[in-house]
PDB file of C-alpha atoms in Angstrom:
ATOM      1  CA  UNK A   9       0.000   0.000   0.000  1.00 60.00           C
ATOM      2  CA  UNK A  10       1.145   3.572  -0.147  1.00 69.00           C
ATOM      3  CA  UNK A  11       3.706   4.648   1.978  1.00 78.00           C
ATOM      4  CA  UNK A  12       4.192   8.416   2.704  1.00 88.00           C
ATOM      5  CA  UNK A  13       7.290   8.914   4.264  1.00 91.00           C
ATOM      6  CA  UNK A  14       9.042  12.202   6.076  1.00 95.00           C
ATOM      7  CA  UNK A  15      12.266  13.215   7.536  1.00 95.00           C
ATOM      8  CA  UNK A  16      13.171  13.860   9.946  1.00 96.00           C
ATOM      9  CA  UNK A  17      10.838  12.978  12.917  1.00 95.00           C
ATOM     10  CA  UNK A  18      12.053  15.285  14.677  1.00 96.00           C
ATOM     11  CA  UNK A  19      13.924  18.448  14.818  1.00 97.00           C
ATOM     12  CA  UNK A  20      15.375  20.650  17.229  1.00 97.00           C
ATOM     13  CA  UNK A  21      16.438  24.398  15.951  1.00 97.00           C
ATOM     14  CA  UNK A  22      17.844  27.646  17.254  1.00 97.00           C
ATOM     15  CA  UNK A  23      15.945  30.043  16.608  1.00 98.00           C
ATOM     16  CA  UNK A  24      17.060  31.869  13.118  1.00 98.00           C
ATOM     17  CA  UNK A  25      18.240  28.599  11.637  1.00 98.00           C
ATOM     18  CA  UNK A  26      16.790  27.282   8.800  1.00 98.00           C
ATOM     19  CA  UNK A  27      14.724  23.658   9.116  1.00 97.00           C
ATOM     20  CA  UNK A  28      13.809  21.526   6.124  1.00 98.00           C
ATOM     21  CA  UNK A  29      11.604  18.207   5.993  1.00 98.00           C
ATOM     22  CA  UNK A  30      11.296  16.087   3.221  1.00 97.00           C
ATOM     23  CA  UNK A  31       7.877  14.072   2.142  1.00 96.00           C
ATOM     24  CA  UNK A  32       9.273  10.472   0.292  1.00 95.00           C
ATOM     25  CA  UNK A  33       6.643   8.243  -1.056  1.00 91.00           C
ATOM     26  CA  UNK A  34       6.638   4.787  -2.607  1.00 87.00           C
ATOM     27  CA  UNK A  35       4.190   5.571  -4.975  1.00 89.00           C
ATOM     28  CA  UNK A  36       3.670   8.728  -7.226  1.00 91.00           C
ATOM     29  CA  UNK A  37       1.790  11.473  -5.855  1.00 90.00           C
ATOM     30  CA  UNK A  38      -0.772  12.883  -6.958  1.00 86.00           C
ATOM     31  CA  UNK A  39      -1.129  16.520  -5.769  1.00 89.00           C
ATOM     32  CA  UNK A  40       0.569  17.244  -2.316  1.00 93.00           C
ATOM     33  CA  UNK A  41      -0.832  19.453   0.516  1.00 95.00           C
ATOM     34  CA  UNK A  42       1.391  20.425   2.894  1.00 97.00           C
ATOM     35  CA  UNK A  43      -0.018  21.292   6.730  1.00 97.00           C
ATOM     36  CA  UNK A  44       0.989  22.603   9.730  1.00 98.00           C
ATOM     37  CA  UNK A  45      -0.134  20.809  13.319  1.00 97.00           C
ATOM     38  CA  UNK A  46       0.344  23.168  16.267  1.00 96.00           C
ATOM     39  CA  UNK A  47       0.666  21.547  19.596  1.00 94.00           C
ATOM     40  CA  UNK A  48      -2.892  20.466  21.137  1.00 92.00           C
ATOM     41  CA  UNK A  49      -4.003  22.357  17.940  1.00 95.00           C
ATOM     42  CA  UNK A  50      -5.440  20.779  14.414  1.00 95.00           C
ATOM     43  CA  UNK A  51      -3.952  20.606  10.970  1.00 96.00           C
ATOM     44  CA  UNK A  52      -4.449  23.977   9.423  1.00 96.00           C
ATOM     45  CA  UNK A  53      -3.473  24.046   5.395  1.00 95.00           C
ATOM     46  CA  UNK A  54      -0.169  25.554   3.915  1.00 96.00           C
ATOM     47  CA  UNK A  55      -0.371  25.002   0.652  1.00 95.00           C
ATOM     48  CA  UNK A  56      -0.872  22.665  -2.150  1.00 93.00           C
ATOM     49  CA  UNK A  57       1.225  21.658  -5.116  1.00 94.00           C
ATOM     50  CA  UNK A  58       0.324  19.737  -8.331  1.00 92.00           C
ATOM     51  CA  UNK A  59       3.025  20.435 -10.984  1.00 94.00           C
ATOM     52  CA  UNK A  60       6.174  18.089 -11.650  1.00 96.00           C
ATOM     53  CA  UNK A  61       9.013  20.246  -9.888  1.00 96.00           C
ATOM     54  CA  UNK A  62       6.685  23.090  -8.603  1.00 96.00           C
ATOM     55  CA  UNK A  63       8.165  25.700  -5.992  1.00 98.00           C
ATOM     56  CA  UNK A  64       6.054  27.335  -4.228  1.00 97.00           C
ATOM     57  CA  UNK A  65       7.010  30.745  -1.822  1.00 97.00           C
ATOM     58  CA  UNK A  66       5.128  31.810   1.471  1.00 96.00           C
ATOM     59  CA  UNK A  67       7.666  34.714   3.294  1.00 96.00           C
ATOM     60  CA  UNK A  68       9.976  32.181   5.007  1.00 98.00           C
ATOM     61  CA  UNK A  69       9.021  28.655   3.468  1.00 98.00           C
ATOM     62  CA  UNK A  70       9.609  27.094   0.112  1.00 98.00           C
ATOM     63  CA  UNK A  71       7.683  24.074  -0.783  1.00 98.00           C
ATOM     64  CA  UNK A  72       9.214  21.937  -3.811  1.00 98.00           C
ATOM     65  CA  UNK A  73       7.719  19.263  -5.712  1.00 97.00           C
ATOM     66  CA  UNK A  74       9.961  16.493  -7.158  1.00 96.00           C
ATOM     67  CA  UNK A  75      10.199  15.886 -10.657  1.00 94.00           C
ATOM     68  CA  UNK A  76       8.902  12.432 -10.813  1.00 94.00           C
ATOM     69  CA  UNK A  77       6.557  13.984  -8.134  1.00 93.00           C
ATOM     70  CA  UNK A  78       7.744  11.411  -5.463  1.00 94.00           C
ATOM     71  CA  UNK A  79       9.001  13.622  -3.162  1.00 96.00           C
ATOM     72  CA  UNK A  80       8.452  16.773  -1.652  1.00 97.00           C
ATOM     73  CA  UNK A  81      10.542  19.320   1.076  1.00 98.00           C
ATOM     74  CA  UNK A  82       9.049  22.381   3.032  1.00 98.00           C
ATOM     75  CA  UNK A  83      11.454  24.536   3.551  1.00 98.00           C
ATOM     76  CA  UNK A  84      11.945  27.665   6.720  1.00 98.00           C
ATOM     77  CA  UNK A  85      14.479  30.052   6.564  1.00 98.00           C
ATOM     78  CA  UNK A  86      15.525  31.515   9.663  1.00 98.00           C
ATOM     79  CA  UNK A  87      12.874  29.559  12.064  1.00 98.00           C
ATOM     80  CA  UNK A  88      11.161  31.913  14.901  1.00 97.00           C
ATOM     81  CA  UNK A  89       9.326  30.246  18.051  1.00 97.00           C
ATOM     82  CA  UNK A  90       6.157  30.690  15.907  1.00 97.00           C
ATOM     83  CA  UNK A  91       7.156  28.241  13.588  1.00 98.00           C
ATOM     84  CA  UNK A  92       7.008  25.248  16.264  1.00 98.00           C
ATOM     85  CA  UNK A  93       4.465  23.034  15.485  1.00 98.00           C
ATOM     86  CA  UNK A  94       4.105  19.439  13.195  1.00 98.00           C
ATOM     87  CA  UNK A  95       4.525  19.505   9.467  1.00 98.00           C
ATOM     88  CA  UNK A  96       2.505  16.836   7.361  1.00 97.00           C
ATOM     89  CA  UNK A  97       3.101  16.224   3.872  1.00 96.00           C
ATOM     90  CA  UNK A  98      -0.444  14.577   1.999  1.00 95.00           C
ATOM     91  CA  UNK A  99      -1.018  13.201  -0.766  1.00 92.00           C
ATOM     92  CA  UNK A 100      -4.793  14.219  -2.011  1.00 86.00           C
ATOM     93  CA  UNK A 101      -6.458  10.810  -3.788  1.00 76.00           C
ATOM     94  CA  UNK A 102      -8.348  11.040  -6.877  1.00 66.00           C
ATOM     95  CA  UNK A 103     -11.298  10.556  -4.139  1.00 63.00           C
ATOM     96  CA  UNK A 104     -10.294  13.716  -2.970  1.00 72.00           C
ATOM     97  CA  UNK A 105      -9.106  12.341   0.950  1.00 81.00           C
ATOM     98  CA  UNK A 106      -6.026  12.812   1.939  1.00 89.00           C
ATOM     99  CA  UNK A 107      -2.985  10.494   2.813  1.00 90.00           C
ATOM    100  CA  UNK A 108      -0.842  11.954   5.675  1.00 93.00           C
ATOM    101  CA  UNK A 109       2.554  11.554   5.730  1.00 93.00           C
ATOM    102  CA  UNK A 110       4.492  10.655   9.542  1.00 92.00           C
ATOM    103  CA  UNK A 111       5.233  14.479   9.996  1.00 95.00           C
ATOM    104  CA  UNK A 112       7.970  16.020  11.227  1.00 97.00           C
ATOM    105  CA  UNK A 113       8.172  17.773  14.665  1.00 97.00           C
ATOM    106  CA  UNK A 114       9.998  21.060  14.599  1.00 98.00           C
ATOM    107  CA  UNK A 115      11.024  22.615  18.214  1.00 98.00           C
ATOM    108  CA  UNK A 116      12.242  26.169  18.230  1.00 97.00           C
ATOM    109  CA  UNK A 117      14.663  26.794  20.858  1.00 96.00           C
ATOM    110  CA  UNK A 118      14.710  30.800  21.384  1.00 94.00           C
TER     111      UNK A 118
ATOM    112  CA  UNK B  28     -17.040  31.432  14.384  1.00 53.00           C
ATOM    113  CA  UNK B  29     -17.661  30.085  10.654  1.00 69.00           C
ATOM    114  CA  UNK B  30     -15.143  27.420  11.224  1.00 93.00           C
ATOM    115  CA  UNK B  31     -15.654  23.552  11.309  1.00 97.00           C
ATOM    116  CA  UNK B  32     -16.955  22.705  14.808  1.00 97.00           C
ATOM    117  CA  UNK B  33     -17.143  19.433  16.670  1.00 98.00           C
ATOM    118  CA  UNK B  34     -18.757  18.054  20.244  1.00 97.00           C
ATOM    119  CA  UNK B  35     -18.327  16.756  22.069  1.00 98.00           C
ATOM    120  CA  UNK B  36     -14.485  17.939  22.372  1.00 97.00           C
ATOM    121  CA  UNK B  37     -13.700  15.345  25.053  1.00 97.00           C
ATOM    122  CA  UNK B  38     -15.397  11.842  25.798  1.00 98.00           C
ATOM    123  CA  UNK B  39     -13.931   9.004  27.908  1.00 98.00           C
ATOM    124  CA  UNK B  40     -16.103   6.116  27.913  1.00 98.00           C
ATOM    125  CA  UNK B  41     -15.756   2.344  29.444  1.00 98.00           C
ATOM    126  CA  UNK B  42     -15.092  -0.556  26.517  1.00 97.00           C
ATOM    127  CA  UNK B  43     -18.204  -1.743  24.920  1.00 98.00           C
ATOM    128  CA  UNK B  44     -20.234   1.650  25.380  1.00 98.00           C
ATOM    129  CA  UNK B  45     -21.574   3.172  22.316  1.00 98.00           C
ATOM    130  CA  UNK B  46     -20.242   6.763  20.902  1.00 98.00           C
ATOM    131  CA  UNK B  47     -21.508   9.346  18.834  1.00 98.00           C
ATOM    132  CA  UNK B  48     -19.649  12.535  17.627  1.00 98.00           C
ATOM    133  CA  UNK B  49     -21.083  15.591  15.850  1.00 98.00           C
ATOM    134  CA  UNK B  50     -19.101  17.375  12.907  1.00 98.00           C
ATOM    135  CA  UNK B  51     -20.787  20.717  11.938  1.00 97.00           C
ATOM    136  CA  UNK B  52     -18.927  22.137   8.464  1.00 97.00           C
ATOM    137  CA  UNK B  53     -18.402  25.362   7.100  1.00 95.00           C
ATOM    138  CA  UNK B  54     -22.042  25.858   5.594  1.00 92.00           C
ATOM    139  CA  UNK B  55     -21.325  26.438   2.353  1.00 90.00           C
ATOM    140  CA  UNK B  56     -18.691  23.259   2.124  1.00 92.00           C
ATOM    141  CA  UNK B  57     -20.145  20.502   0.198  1.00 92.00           C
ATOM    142  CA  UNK B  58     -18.025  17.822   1.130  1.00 93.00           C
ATOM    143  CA  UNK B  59     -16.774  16.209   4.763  1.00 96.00           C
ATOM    144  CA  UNK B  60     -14.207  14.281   5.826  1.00 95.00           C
ATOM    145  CA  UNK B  61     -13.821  11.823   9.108  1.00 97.00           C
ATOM    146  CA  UNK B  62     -10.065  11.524  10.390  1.00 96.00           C
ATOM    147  CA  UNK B  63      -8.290   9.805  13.142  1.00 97.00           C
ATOM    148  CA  UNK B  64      -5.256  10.854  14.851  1.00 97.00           C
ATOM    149  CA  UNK B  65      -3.491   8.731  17.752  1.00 95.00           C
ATOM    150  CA  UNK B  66      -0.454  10.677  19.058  1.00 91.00           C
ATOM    151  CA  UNK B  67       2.304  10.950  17.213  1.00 88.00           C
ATOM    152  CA  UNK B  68       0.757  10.058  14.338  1.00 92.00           C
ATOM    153  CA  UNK B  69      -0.395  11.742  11.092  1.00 94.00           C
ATOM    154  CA  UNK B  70      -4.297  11.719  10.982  1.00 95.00           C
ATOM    155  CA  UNK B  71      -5.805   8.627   9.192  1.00 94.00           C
ATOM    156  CA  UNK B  72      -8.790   8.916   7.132  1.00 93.00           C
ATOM    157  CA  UNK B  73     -12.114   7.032   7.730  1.00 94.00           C
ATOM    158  CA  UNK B  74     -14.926   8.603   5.466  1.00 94.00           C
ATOM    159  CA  UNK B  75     -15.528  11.212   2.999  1.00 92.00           C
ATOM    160  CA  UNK B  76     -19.555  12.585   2.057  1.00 94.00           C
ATOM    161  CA  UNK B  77     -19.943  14.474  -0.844  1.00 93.00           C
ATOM    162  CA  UNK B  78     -23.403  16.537   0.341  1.00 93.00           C
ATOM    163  CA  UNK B  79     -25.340  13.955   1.754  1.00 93.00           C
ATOM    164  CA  UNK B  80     -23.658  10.601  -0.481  1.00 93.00           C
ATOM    165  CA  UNK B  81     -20.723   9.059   1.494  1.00 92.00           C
ATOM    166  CA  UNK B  82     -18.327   8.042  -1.331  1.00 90.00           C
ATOM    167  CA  UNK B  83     -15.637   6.405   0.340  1.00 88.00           C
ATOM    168  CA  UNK B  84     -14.909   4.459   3.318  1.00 89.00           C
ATOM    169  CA  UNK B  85     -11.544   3.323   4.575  1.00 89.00           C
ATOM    170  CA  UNK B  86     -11.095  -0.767   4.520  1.00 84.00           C
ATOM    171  CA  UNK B  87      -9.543   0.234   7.480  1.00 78.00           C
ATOM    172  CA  UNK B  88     -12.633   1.478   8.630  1.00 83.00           C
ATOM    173  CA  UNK B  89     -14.035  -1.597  11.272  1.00 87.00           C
ATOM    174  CA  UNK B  90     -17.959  -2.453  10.847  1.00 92.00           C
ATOM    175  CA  UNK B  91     -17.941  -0.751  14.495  1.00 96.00           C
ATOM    176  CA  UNK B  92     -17.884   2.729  12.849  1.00 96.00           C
ATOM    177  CA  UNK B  93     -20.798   4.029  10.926  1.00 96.00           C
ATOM    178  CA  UNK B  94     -21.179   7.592   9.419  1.00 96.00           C
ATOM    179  CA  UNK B  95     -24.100   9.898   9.018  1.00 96.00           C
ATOM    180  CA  UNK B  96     -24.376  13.218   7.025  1.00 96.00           C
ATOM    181  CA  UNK B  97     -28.445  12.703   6.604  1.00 92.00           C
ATOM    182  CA  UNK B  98     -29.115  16.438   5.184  1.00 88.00           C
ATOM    183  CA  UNK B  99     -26.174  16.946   3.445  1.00 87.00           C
ATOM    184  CA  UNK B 100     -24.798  19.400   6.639  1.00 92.00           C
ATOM    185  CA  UNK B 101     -23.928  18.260   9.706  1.00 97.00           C
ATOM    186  CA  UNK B 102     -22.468  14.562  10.010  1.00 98.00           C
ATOM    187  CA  UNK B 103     -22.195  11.942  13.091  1.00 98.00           C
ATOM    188  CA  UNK B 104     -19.462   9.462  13.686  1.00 98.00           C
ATOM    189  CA  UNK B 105     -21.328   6.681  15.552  1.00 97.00           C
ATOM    190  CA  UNK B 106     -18.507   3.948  17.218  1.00 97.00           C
ATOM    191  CA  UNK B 107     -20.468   0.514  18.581  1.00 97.00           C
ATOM    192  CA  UNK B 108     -19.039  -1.354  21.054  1.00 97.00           C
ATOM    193  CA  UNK B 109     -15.790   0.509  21.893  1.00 97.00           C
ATOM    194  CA  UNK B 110     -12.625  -1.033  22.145  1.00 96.00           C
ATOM    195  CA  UNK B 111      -9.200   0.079  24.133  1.00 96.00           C
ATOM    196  CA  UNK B 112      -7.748   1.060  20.771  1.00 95.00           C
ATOM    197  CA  UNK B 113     -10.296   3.356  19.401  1.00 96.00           C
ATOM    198  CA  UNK B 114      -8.968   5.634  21.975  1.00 97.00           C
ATOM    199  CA  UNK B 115      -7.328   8.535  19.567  1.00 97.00           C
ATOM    200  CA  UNK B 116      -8.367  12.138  18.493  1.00 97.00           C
ATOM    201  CA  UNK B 117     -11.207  11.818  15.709  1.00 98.00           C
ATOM    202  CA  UNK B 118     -10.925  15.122  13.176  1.00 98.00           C
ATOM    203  CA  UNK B 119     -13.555  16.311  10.509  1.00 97.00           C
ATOM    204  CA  UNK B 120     -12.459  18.442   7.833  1.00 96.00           C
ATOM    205  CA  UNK B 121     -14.847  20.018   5.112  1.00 95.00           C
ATOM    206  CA  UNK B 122     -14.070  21.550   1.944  1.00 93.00           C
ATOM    207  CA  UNK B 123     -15.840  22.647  -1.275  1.00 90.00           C
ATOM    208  CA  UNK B 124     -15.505  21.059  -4.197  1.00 85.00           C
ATOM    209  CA  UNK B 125     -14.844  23.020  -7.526  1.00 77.00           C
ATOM    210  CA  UNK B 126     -11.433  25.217  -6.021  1.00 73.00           C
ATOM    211  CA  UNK B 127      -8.632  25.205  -7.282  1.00 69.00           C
ATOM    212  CA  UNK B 128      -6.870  25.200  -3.812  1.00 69.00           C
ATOM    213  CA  UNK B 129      -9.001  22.161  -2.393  1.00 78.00           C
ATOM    214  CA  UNK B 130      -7.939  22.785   0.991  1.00 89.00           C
ATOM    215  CA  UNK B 131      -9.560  20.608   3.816  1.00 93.00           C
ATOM    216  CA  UNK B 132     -10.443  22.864   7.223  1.00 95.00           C
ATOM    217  CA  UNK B 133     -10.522  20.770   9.825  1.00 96.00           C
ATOM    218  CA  UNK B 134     -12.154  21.158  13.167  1.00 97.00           C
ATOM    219  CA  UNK B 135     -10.345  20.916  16.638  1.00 97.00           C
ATOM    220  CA  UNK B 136     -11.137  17.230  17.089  1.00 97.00           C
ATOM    221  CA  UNK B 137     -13.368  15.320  19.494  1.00 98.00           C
ATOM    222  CA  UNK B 138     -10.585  13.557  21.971  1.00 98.00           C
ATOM    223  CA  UNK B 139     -12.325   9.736  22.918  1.00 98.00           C
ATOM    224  CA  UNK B 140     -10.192   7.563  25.692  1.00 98.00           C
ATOM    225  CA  UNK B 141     -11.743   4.532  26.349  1.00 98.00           C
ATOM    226  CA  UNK B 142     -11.484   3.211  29.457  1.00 97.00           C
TER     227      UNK B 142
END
């Protein structure tokens, strides 16, 4: 079955460094949605990207797409305590639900 | 607040009790989604309506769970006979269908320990 993959688990960052986690999959995605989990909170969407080696902007993260559109990376430049929280990859059937990556947890340490 | 809204937000039960959970939607989102989360986990899907049709079920999904969205609106996650591990965080998202974005908004989650 499909396997959605990230890396790392988890991640520990002083504040102002930059953090990237990468979304691997054994199959080939169809579009992926990228969303942020604060602690005690619920997944709240980031963004979503359907073209072969899209790159996406938001301020401080870049998303990527892969160009066999297998993998995927979210990307923070200089991280702020804000920015703590769970990052899911997921991979959005053709029935429209979503397949959640493992996520990676990202402490800020100010 | 026009966000997705579930009750109850907390439930502990004893095993073999029946549960139901509410998921109210954004009203003008056609479609709704059933998740569940354990901790430390990514959430796992369960069901997904479109209006009042539900189109997919997880074969995950045990004959234990049973989903409602009768009017098209507001849906009801029913769980018969619970178990130990149905203890987890159970998440309903809606969107609307016809976006370009397709983003799911999910609700703050109904939190079930069984005891």
């Amino acid at each position: 079955g499909q396997q959605v993959m990230q890396i790392p688990q988890y991640q520990h960052v002083q504040e102002g460094e930059d953090f990237t986690t990468y979304c691997n999959s054994s199959t080939t995605l169809s579009n992926i949605q990228w969303y942020k989990q604060r602690p005690g909170g619920h997944p709240v969407f980031l963004i979503q990207l359907v073209k072969s080696g899209e790159v996406k902007k938001q301020k401080r993260l870049t998303f990527q797409f892969g160009e066999a559109k297998k993998n995927s990376s979210l990307h923070i430049t200089a991280t702020q305590t804000t920015d703590v929280g769970t990052y899911f990859c997921a991979d959005q059937t053709g029935a429209n639900n979503l397949f959640f990556g493992t996520g990676t947890r990202l402490t800020v340490i100010p | 607040d026009t966000g997705v809204s579930q009750n109850p937000r907390h439930k502990i039960t004893k095993r073999g009790q029946n549960v139901t959970f509410r998921c109210d939607p954004i009203s003008e989102h056609n479609r709704l989604y059933w998740y569940r989360q354990t901790l430390g986990q990514g959430p796992e899907f369960l069901t997904y309506f479109q209006n009042e049709a539900q189109l997919e079920k997880s074969r995950l999904l045990s004959d234990r769970f049973s989903a409602e969205r009768p009017k098209g609106s507001f849906s009801t996650l029913e769980i018969q006979r619970t178990e130990q591990g149905d203890s987890a965080m159970y998440l309903c998202a809606s969107s609307l269908s016809g976006t370009l974005r397709n983003e799911q908004y999910f609700g703050p989650g109904t939190r079930l320990t069984v005891t």
